[in-house]
Short mmCIF file of C-alpha atoms and ligand atoms in Angstrom, two decimals:
data_model
loop_
_atom_site.label_atom_id
_atom_site.label_comp_id
_atom_site.label_asym_id
_atom_site.label_seq_id
_atom_site.Cartn_x
_atom_site.Cartn_y
_atom_site.Cartn_z
CA GLU A 1335 53.16 73.45 128.60
CA TYR A 1336 53.85 69.72 128.35
CA ASN A 1337 50.97 67.39 127.59
CA THR A 1338 51.87 64.63 130.02
CA SER A 1339 49.18 62.30 128.76
CA ALA A 1340 50.57 62.24 125.19
CA THR A 1341 51.28 58.83 123.65
CA PRO A 1342 53.98 58.29 120.99
CA ASP A 1343 51.25 58.47 118.32
CA ASP A 1344 50.43 62.04 119.37
CA LEU A 1345 53.95 63.22 118.77
CA LEU A 1346 55.53 64.74 115.66
CA ASP A 1347 58.80 63.46 114.32
CA ILE A 1348 61.52 66.04 114.68
CA TYR A 1349 64.62 65.93 112.53
CA ILE A 1350 67.73 67.72 113.67
CA ASP A 1351 70.43 68.41 111.15
CA ASP A 1352 73.49 70.62 110.67
CA ILE A 1353 74.81 69.68 114.06
CA GLU A 1354 78.24 71.07 114.77
CA ILE A 1355 80.31 69.91 117.68
CA TYR A 1356 82.86 72.23 119.19
CA GLU A 1357 85.53 71.46 121.68
CA VAL A 1358 84.79 73.48 124.78
CA ARG A 1359 87.86 74.24 126.79
CA VAL A 1360 87.91 75.53 130.28
CA VAL A 1361 89.79 78.77 130.18
CA GLY A 1362 92.10 79.12 133.14
CA ASP A 1363 93.41 82.38 134.45
CA ASN A 1364 96.97 81.48 133.54
CA ALA A 1365 98.00 82.65 137.00
CA ASN A 1366 100.11 79.62 137.77
CA LEU A 1367 102.18 79.55 134.63
CA PRO A 1368 105.92 79.99 134.78
CA LYS A 1369 106.76 83.63 134.01
CA LEU A 1370 108.95 84.39 131.02
CA CYS A 1371 110.11 87.74 132.37
CA GLU A 1372 111.15 86.05 135.63
CA ILE A 1373 112.97 83.20 133.92
CA TYR A 1374 115.13 85.60 131.89
CA LYS A 1375 115.38 88.48 134.35
CA GLU A 1376 119.14 88.14 134.64
CA ASP A 1377 119.55 87.82 130.87
CA PHE A 1378 117.30 90.13 128.86
CA LYS A 1379 113.87 91.73 128.74
CA VAL A 1380 111.08 89.60 127.29
CA GLY A 1381 108.56 91.48 125.21
CA VAL A 1382 105.42 91.11 123.14
CA ALA A 1383 104.01 93.11 120.23
CA LEU A 1384 100.48 94.36 120.79
CA MET A 1385 97.55 95.85 118.95
CA ASP A 1386 95.51 98.63 120.50
CA PHE A 1387 92.39 96.53 121.27
CA GLU A 1388 94.47 94.19 123.42
CA LEU A 1389 95.20 96.97 125.87
CA LYS A 1390 91.54 96.99 126.92
CA ASP A 1391 90.94 93.25 127.18
CA GLU A 1392 91.25 92.21 130.80
CA ARG A 1393 92.39 88.63 130.22
CA ARG A 1394 94.98 89.78 127.73
CA VAL A 1395 96.18 92.52 130.02
CA ASN A 1396 96.66 89.99 132.84
CA LEU A 1397 98.69 87.73 130.62
CA ILE A 1398 100.75 90.57 129.15
CA THR A 1399 101.61 92.06 132.50
CA THR A 1400 102.52 88.77 134.18
CA GLN A 1401 104.57 87.25 131.36
CA PHE A 1402 106.34 90.24 129.81
CA ASN A 1403 108.30 93.27 130.92
CA SER A 1404 108.54 94.95 127.53
CA ILE A 1405 106.00 95.79 124.83
CA THR A 1406 106.12 96.99 121.24
CA MET A 1407 103.11 98.53 119.53
CA GLY A 1408 102.57 96.66 116.26
CA ASN A 1409 101.30 99.71 114.38
CA GLU A 1410 100.41 102.68 116.54
CA MET A 1411 103.83 104.34 116.70
CA LYS A 1412 104.57 104.17 112.99
CA PRO A 1413 104.60 107.35 110.89
CA GLU A 1414 101.22 106.66 109.22
CA ASN A 1415 99.61 106.79 112.65
CA ILE A 1416 101.39 109.93 113.76
CA LEU A 1417 101.53 112.16 110.67
CA ASP A 1418 98.49 114.43 110.56
CA TYR A 1419 97.35 114.81 106.96
CA LYS A 1420 94.38 117.03 107.71
CA THR A 1421 96.42 119.66 109.51
CA CYS A 1422 99.48 119.47 107.20
CA SER A 1423 97.37 119.92 104.07
CA SER A 1424 95.24 122.66 105.62
CA ASP A 1425 98.18 125.07 105.56
CA VAL A 1426 101.00 123.66 103.45
CA LYS A 1427 103.19 126.73 103.86
CA LYS A 1428 102.98 126.71 107.62
CA TYR A 1429 103.77 123.00 107.91
CA MET A 1430 106.18 122.80 104.95
CA THR A 1431 109.26 121.89 107.00
CA GLU A 1432 107.60 121.10 110.32
CA PRO A 1433 104.90 118.50 109.74
CA ALA A 1434 101.90 118.49 112.06
CA LEU A 1435 101.70 115.34 114.17
CA ASN A 1436 99.01 113.68 116.22
CA PHE A 1437 99.98 111.57 119.20
CA SER A 1438 96.61 110.11 120.19
CA LYS A 1439 97.46 106.60 118.96
CA LEU A 1440 100.99 106.72 120.36
CA ASP A 1441 99.50 107.72 123.71
CA LEU A 1442 97.52 104.46 123.93
CA GLY A 1443 100.58 102.26 124.21
CA MET A 1444 102.68 104.72 126.17
CA LYS A 1445 99.98 105.21 128.82
CA PHE A 1446 99.52 101.46 129.07
CA ALA A 1447 103.25 100.90 129.53
CA LYS A 1448 103.42 103.62 132.17
CA GLU A 1449 100.39 102.35 134.06
CA HIS A 1450 101.70 98.78 134.15
CA GLN A 1451 105.37 99.61 134.61
CA LEU A 1452 106.39 97.99 131.36
CA SER A 1453 109.26 99.13 129.17
CA MET A 1454 108.58 100.03 125.55
CA ARG A 1455 110.48 99.39 122.32
CA GLY A 1456 109.73 102.39 120.12
CA HIS A 1457 108.76 101.08 116.67
CA THR A 1458 109.53 102.78 114.33
CA LEU A 1459 110.80 106.25 113.46
CA LEU A 1460 111.71 105.76 109.82
CA TRP A 1461 110.35 103.10 107.48
CA HIS A 1462 109.58 102.98 103.76
CA GLN A 1463 106.27 101.26 104.62
CA GLN A 1464 103.39 102.66 106.64
CA THR A 1465 104.58 106.17 105.78
CA PRO A 1466 102.11 107.80 103.39
CA ARG A 1467 103.32 109.09 100.03
CA TRP A 1468 101.83 112.54 100.67
CA PHE A 1469 104.47 113.10 103.35
CA PHE A 1470 107.17 112.91 100.66
CA THR A 1471 105.49 115.32 98.25
CA LYS A 1472 106.28 119.00 98.18
CA ASN A 1473 102.72 120.14 98.91
CA TYR A 1474 101.49 117.29 101.10
CA SER A 1475 99.46 116.10 98.17
CA ARG A 1476 97.54 112.85 97.90
CA ASP A 1477 97.65 113.03 94.11
CA PRO A 1478 99.60 109.89 93.16
CA ASN A 1479 101.46 111.89 90.50
CA ALA A 1480 102.45 114.80 92.74
CA PRO A 1481 106.22 115.33 92.52
CA LEU A 1482 108.42 114.37 95.46
CA ALA A 1483 109.85 117.10 97.69
CA SER A 1484 113.53 118.09 97.50
CA LYS A 1485 116.25 116.65 99.71
CA GLU A 1486 116.47 120.00 101.51
CA ILE A 1487 112.81 120.01 102.45
CA MET A 1488 112.82 116.34 103.44
CA THR A 1489 115.91 116.84 105.62
CA LYS A 1490 114.02 119.46 107.58
CA ARG A 1491 110.88 117.34 107.76
CA LEU A 1492 112.90 114.38 108.96
CA GLU A 1493 114.57 116.40 111.71
CA SER A 1494 111.30 117.97 112.75
CA TYR A 1495 109.50 114.61 112.85
CA MET A 1496 112.24 113.05 114.99
CA LYS A 1497 112.42 116.07 117.26
CA GLN A 1498 108.67 116.22 117.84
CA VAL A 1499 108.17 112.48 118.43
CA LEU A 1500 111.19 112.05 120.67
CA THR A 1501 110.58 115.22 122.65
CA TYR A 1502 106.94 114.27 123.15
CA CYS A 1503 107.96 110.86 124.52
CA ASN A 1504 110.76 112.25 126.70
CA THR A 1505 108.51 114.91 128.18
CA ASN A 1506 105.37 112.89 128.76
CA TYR A 1507 106.73 109.41 129.34
CA PRO A 1508 110.29 109.71 130.62
CA GLY A 1509 112.09 106.42 131.16
CA ILE A 1510 109.53 104.22 129.40
CA ILE A 1511 111.18 103.72 126.01
CA TYR A 1512 114.51 101.91 126.27
CA ALA A 1513 115.14 101.32 122.57
CA TRP A 1514 114.02 102.94 119.34
CA ASP A 1515 113.98 101.34 115.93
CA VAL A 1516 115.38 104.44 114.27
CA VAL A 1517 115.59 102.97 110.79
CA ASN A 1518 113.65 99.90 109.72
CA GLU A 1519 114.38 97.64 106.73
CA ALA A 1520 116.65 99.96 104.72
CA ILE A 1521 118.65 97.10 103.20
CA ASN A 1522 117.28 94.99 100.36
CA VAL A 1523 120.11 93.46 98.37
CA GLU A 1524 117.71 92.24 95.67
CA ASP A 1525 117.37 95.85 94.49
CA GLY A 1526 120.89 95.56 93.11
CA ILE A 1527 122.22 98.85 94.50
CA LYS A 1528 125.83 99.13 95.74
CA GLY A 1529 125.81 98.76 99.51
CA GLY A 1530 122.64 96.67 99.32
CA TYR A 1531 120.33 99.62 99.97
CA ARG A 1532 116.58 99.33 99.46
CA SER A 1533 115.73 101.64 96.60
CA LYS A 1534 112.79 100.51 94.48
CA ASP A 1535 110.01 100.95 97.00
CA SER A 1536 111.65 103.57 99.22
CA TYR A 1537 110.92 107.27 98.76
CA TRP A 1538 113.59 107.91 101.35
CA TYR A 1539 116.20 106.37 99.05
CA GLN A 1540 114.73 107.97 95.95
CA ILE A 1541 115.04 111.43 97.51
CA PHE A 1542 118.32 111.05 99.45
CA GLY A 1543 120.26 108.06 98.21
CA SER A 1544 121.54 106.24 101.30
CA GLU A 1545 122.35 109.49 103.18
CA TYR A 1546 119.06 109.56 105.07
CA ILE A 1547 120.17 106.66 107.26
CA GLU A 1548 123.00 108.54 108.93
CA LEU A 1549 120.84 111.66 109.15
CA ALA A 1550 118.08 109.73 110.91
CA PHE A 1551 120.48 108.33 113.49
CA THR A 1552 122.08 111.72 114.00
CA TYR A 1553 118.74 113.36 114.73
CA ALA A 1554 117.63 110.45 116.87
CA ARG A 1555 120.75 110.84 119.02
CA LYS A 1556 120.22 114.57 119.21
CA TYR A 1557 116.64 114.36 120.51
CA ALA A 1558 116.31 110.97 122.21
CA GLU A 1559 116.39 110.72 125.96
CA GLU A 1560 119.81 109.92 127.38
CA GLY A 1561 120.36 106.21 127.80
CA VAL A 1562 117.89 105.17 125.09
CA SER A 1563 119.47 102.72 122.65
CA LEU A 1564 119.21 103.48 118.96
CA PHE A 1565 118.58 100.46 116.71
CA TYR A 1566 118.74 99.46 113.10
CA ASN A 1567 116.04 96.79 112.62
CA ASP A 1568 115.56 94.33 109.74
CA TYR A 1569 114.13 90.96 108.66
CA ASN A 1570 115.99 87.98 107.12
CA CYS A 1571 119.11 89.57 108.50
CA PHE A 1572 120.71 86.13 108.89
CA GLU A 1573 120.96 85.79 105.08
CA LYS A 1574 124.64 86.27 104.33
CA SER A 1575 124.48 89.01 101.68
CA LYS A 1576 122.06 91.04 103.78
CA LEU A 1577 124.04 90.36 106.94
CA PHE A 1578 127.24 91.69 105.42
CA ALA A 1579 125.54 94.75 103.91
CA ILE A 1580 124.01 95.59 107.31
CA CYS A 1581 127.35 95.14 109.05
CA THR A 1582 129.13 97.44 106.61
CA MET A 1583 126.48 100.12 107.03
CA ALA A 1584 126.35 99.70 110.80
CA GLU A 1585 130.12 99.77 111.33
CA ASP A 1586 130.30 103.33 110.13
CA LEU A 1587 127.36 104.44 112.33
CA VAL A 1588 128.88 102.72 115.36
CA LYS A 1589 132.17 104.56 114.79
CA LYS A 1590 130.22 107.82 114.72
CA GLY A 1591 128.57 106.90 118.03
CA ILE A 1592 125.02 107.06 116.71
CA LEU A 1593 124.04 103.40 116.55
CA ASP A 1594 123.75 101.23 119.68
CA GLY A 1595 122.12 98.05 118.49
CA ILE A 1596 120.93 95.74 115.77
CA GLY A 1597 117.35 94.50 115.86
CA MET A 1598 117.01 91.05 114.35
CA GLN A 1599 113.31 90.81 113.56
CA SER A 1600 113.36 87.00 113.31
CA HIS A 1601 110.20 86.21 111.39
CA ILE A 1602 111.43 82.70 110.74
CA LYS A 1603 110.20 79.31 109.58
CA MET A 1604 110.32 75.85 111.10
CA ASP A 1605 113.34 74.78 109.08
CA TYR A 1606 114.77 78.13 107.97
CA PRO A 1607 117.19 79.52 108.87
CA SER A 1608 119.31 76.74 110.33
CA MET A 1609 120.30 77.28 113.94
CA THR A 1610 123.92 77.46 112.75
CA ASP A 1611 123.25 80.35 110.36
CA TYR A 1612 121.09 82.13 112.92
CA GLU A 1613 123.73 81.82 115.63
CA TYR A 1614 126.39 83.02 113.22
CA ALA A 1615 124.36 86.16 112.48
CA ILE A 1616 123.79 86.99 116.16
CA LYS A 1617 127.52 86.66 116.85
CA LYS A 1618 128.44 88.69 113.78
CA TYR A 1619 126.21 91.60 114.85
CA ALA A 1620 127.46 91.31 118.41
CA SER A 1621 131.04 91.55 117.12
CA LEU A 1622 130.28 95.14 116.06
CA GLY A 1623 130.32 95.87 119.79
CA VAL A 1624 126.61 96.72 119.90
CA GLU A 1625 123.53 95.35 121.65
CA VAL A 1626 121.50 92.73 119.82
CA GLN A 1627 117.74 92.54 120.29
CA ILE A 1628 115.40 89.93 118.88
CA THR A 1629 112.60 92.30 117.99
CA GLU A 1630 109.81 90.46 116.14
CA LEU A 1631 110.14 86.76 116.76
CA ASP A 1632 107.58 84.37 115.32
CA ILE A 1633 107.75 81.01 113.56
CA ASP A 1634 105.58 80.49 110.50
CA LEU A 1635 103.80 77.23 111.37
CA ALA A 1636 100.92 76.14 109.14
CA GLY A 1637 99.74 72.99 110.95
CA ASN A 1638 98.27 72.55 114.39
CA SER A 1639 98.49 68.81 114.97
CA LEU A 1640 99.99 67.72 118.25
CA GLU A 1641 103.15 66.83 116.36
CA ASP A 1642 103.39 70.23 114.68
CA LEU A 1643 102.83 72.07 117.92
CA THR A 1644 105.41 70.00 119.77
CA LYS A 1645 107.96 70.66 117.03
CA LEU A 1646 107.24 74.37 117.37
CA GLY A 1647 107.92 74.04 121.09
CA THR A 1648 111.25 72.42 120.30
CA ARG A 1649 112.21 75.19 117.88
CA TYR A 1650 111.38 77.86 120.48
CA LYS A 1651 113.31 75.95 123.11
CA LYS A 1652 116.39 75.84 120.87
CA LEU A 1653 116.12 79.57 120.20
CA PHE A 1654 115.71 80.61 123.81
CA SER A 1655 118.52 78.25 124.90
CA LEU A 1656 120.71 79.89 122.31
CA TYR A 1657 119.82 83.44 123.36
CA GLN A 1658 120.45 82.62 126.99
CA SER A 1659 123.73 80.84 126.43
CA LEU A 1660 125.09 83.54 124.10
CA LYS A 1661 124.19 86.14 126.69
CA GLU A 1662 125.52 84.25 129.69
CA THR A 1663 128.80 83.36 127.98
CA LYS A 1664 129.12 87.01 126.89
CA GLN A 1665 129.25 86.06 123.23
CA ALA A 1666 126.41 88.46 122.42
CA ASN A 1667 124.94 91.31 124.42
CA ILE A 1668 121.31 90.33 123.85
CA THR A 1669 119.25 92.85 125.80
CA SER A 1670 115.69 92.05 124.75
CA VAL A 1671 113.67 89.30 123.03
CA THR A 1672 110.20 90.20 121.73
CA VAL A 1673 107.64 87.84 120.27
CA TRP A 1674 105.52 89.38 117.49
CA GLY A 1675 102.04 88.90 118.94
CA LEU A 1676 100.34 87.40 121.98
CA SER A 1677 97.98 84.81 120.49
CA ASP A 1678 97.79 82.94 117.18
CA ASP A 1679 94.43 84.34 116.07
CA TYR A 1680 95.82 87.87 115.71
CA SER A 1681 99.18 87.04 114.16
CA TRP A 1682 100.05 89.13 111.09
CA LEU A 1683 100.96 85.80 109.41
CA ASN A 1684 97.30 84.79 109.10
CA GLY A 1685 96.24 85.41 105.54
CA ASP A 1686 94.41 82.97 103.29
CA LYS A 1687 95.78 80.27 105.55
CA ARG A 1688 95.54 80.08 109.34
CA LYS A 1689 98.90 80.01 111.11
CA TYR A 1690 99.99 78.86 114.58
CA PRO A 1691 103.21 80.78 115.19
CA LEU A 1692 102.99 82.14 118.74
CA PHE A 1693 103.05 81.16 122.44
CA PHE A 1694 99.30 81.30 123.16
CA ASP A 1695 96.33 79.84 121.28
CA ASP A 1696 93.03 81.54 120.42
CA ASN A 1697 91.75 80.86 123.95
CA LEU A 1698 94.90 82.42 125.38
CA LEU A 1699 95.99 79.01 126.60
CA PRO A 1700 99.74 78.31 126.62
CA LYS A 1701 101.05 76.11 123.80
CA ALA A 1702 104.10 73.89 123.72
CA ALA A 1703 105.74 76.95 122.14
CA PHE A 1704 105.33 78.82 125.42
CA TYR A 1705 106.79 75.96 127.45
CA GLY A 1706 109.62 75.70 124.94
CA ALA A 1707 110.42 79.37 125.44
CA CYS A 1708 110.37 78.70 129.20
CA LEU A 1709 112.94 75.91 128.62
CA ASP A 1710 110.46 73.56 130.33
CA GLU A 1711 111.59 69.96 130.73
CA SER A 1712 108.41 68.68 129.06
CA ILE A 1713 109.58 70.00 125.69
CA PRO A 1714 112.19 67.94 123.84
CA LEU A 1715 115.23 69.90 122.72
CA TYR A 1716 115.70 67.67 119.66
O1 G3I B 24 93.46 99.34 111.10
C1 G3I B 24 92.97 98.86 109.84
C2 G3I B 24 91.50 98.54 109.93
O2 G3I B 24 90.80 99.71 110.21
C3 G3I B 24 91.05 97.90 108.60
O3 G3I B 24 89.74 97.50 108.70
C4 G3I B 24 91.93 96.69 108.27
C5 G3I B 24 91.57 96.07 106.91
O4 G3I B 24 92.69 95.67 106.20
O5 G3I B 24 93.26 97.11 108.21
C6 G3I B 24 93.73 97.61 109.45
O6 G3I B 24 95.06 97.96 109.32
C7 G3I B 24 95.97 96.88 109.21
C8 G3I B 24 96.95 97.00 110.38
O7 G3I B 24 97.96 96.05 110.25
C9 G3I B 24 96.26 96.81 111.74
O8 G3I B 24 95.77 95.51 111.86
C10 G3I B 24 96.71 97.00 107.90
O9 G3I B 24 95.82 96.75 106.83
C11 G3I B 24 97.86 96.03 107.85
O10 G3I B 24 98.63 96.27 106.67
C12 G3I B 24 98.74 96.21 109.06
O11 G3I B 24 99.74 95.21 109.04
C13 G3I B 24 100.86 95.45 109.84
C14 G3I B 24 102.12 95.38 108.98
O12 G3I B 24 103.24 95.53 109.81
C15 G3I B 24 102.13 96.45 107.91
O13 G3I B 24 103.28 96.34 107.14
C16 G3I B 24 100.90 94.40 110.93
O14 G3I B 24 99.80 94.55 111.80
C17 G3I B 24 102.20 94.52 111.70
O15 G3I B 24 102.30 93.43 112.60
C18 G3I B 24 103.37 94.49 110.73
O16 G3I B 24 104.56 94.59 111.45
C19 G3I B 24 105.77 94.56 110.67
C20 G3I B 24 106.78 95.40 111.42
O17 G3I B 24 106.29 96.68 111.66
C21 G3I B 24 108.11 95.47 110.66
N1 G3I B 24 108.60 94.15 110.34
C22 G3I B 24 107.64 93.26 109.69
C23 G3I B 24 106.37 93.16 110.50
C24 G3I B 24 105.41 92.15 109.91
O18 G3I B 24 104.98 92.55 108.64
#
């Protein structure tokens, strides 16, 4: 209760310290924003990579479903989330050539896509990362020194894995996946191998040499739903030596009718690559006669001053103008452009340093980057 008769002499001094002042922003519902998937509906799908928790967050779901018509799961459809160690190791003989799989994580994204009528980029069937070492050992062993399985065994495991995953998707979610990253990041010219193949950190290469790539595409074609495009996907694929190695590898697969597209991940920087080199790469891949998809676009921006953010908007505007003009002038059959994350706070680029690479900020408010991608007049092109 207040003592209303108190005089100043009756009162205690109170010191307040450690005051922090935060900017409070009114969070809108983003309902009146221009819609990326509308803007580019005649050109290509516009997608976003997601993490599982985002599928249950109402504000995120609203934004995802109004802005995008394609999604990619950032992690949930990778081998480490599908291979079932417990079951495989419980009866090694039984599962020797037909690994046990668990689709509960894959289901999360697939159900979400189905419920919201979104298309899905399947990411990824074969990758040297996020595939546990035990899968490559003869006895599904977690012992780091356990010997690797033979090529014969791994060929069967590869076919079985592809068959099970693709059949599961075709049966339970027909028509949802329109593209699969069949093989991810198999070229790494720095390893010094003829053909530019990744070898040092790839058990696939160590067991097969480069043969596994064609095998993977062959099995993918055999079991994938009709009409699904099969992609080779890689980063820094605008760097000339990598670009040429990918083209040489891809040419052969295209001739064999088992590769339909090149996925250019496009984790890029503010000043690298140059627009000229990037455009050259898109055209070069397109000249193979395949689809091109921009599969993991983000721009590594470290600052968040108004100037930085505006420059990011400009870079995005240049990119989306390029994609649209290459598509509309039929210089490249770009069929999908996916940004690698919805909001800055959950970007994979955040490590020791905070980064600001995406279209939406931590409050899910649109940044200049978003308006740049919309080709909005407010964003300078130069
Ligand atoms: O789920 C665990 C969580 O339980 C644990 O507490 C936490 C602590 O580290 O880790 C969580 O897993 C992380 C996972 O992302 C989910 O957030 C992994 O450590 C982390 O390594 C993993 O990173 C993913 C990365 O691939 C792995 O290489 C990124 O999210 C994902 O965006 C990124 O995506 C790749 C593409 O697939 C291929 N191209 C490059 C791209 C960026 O690296």
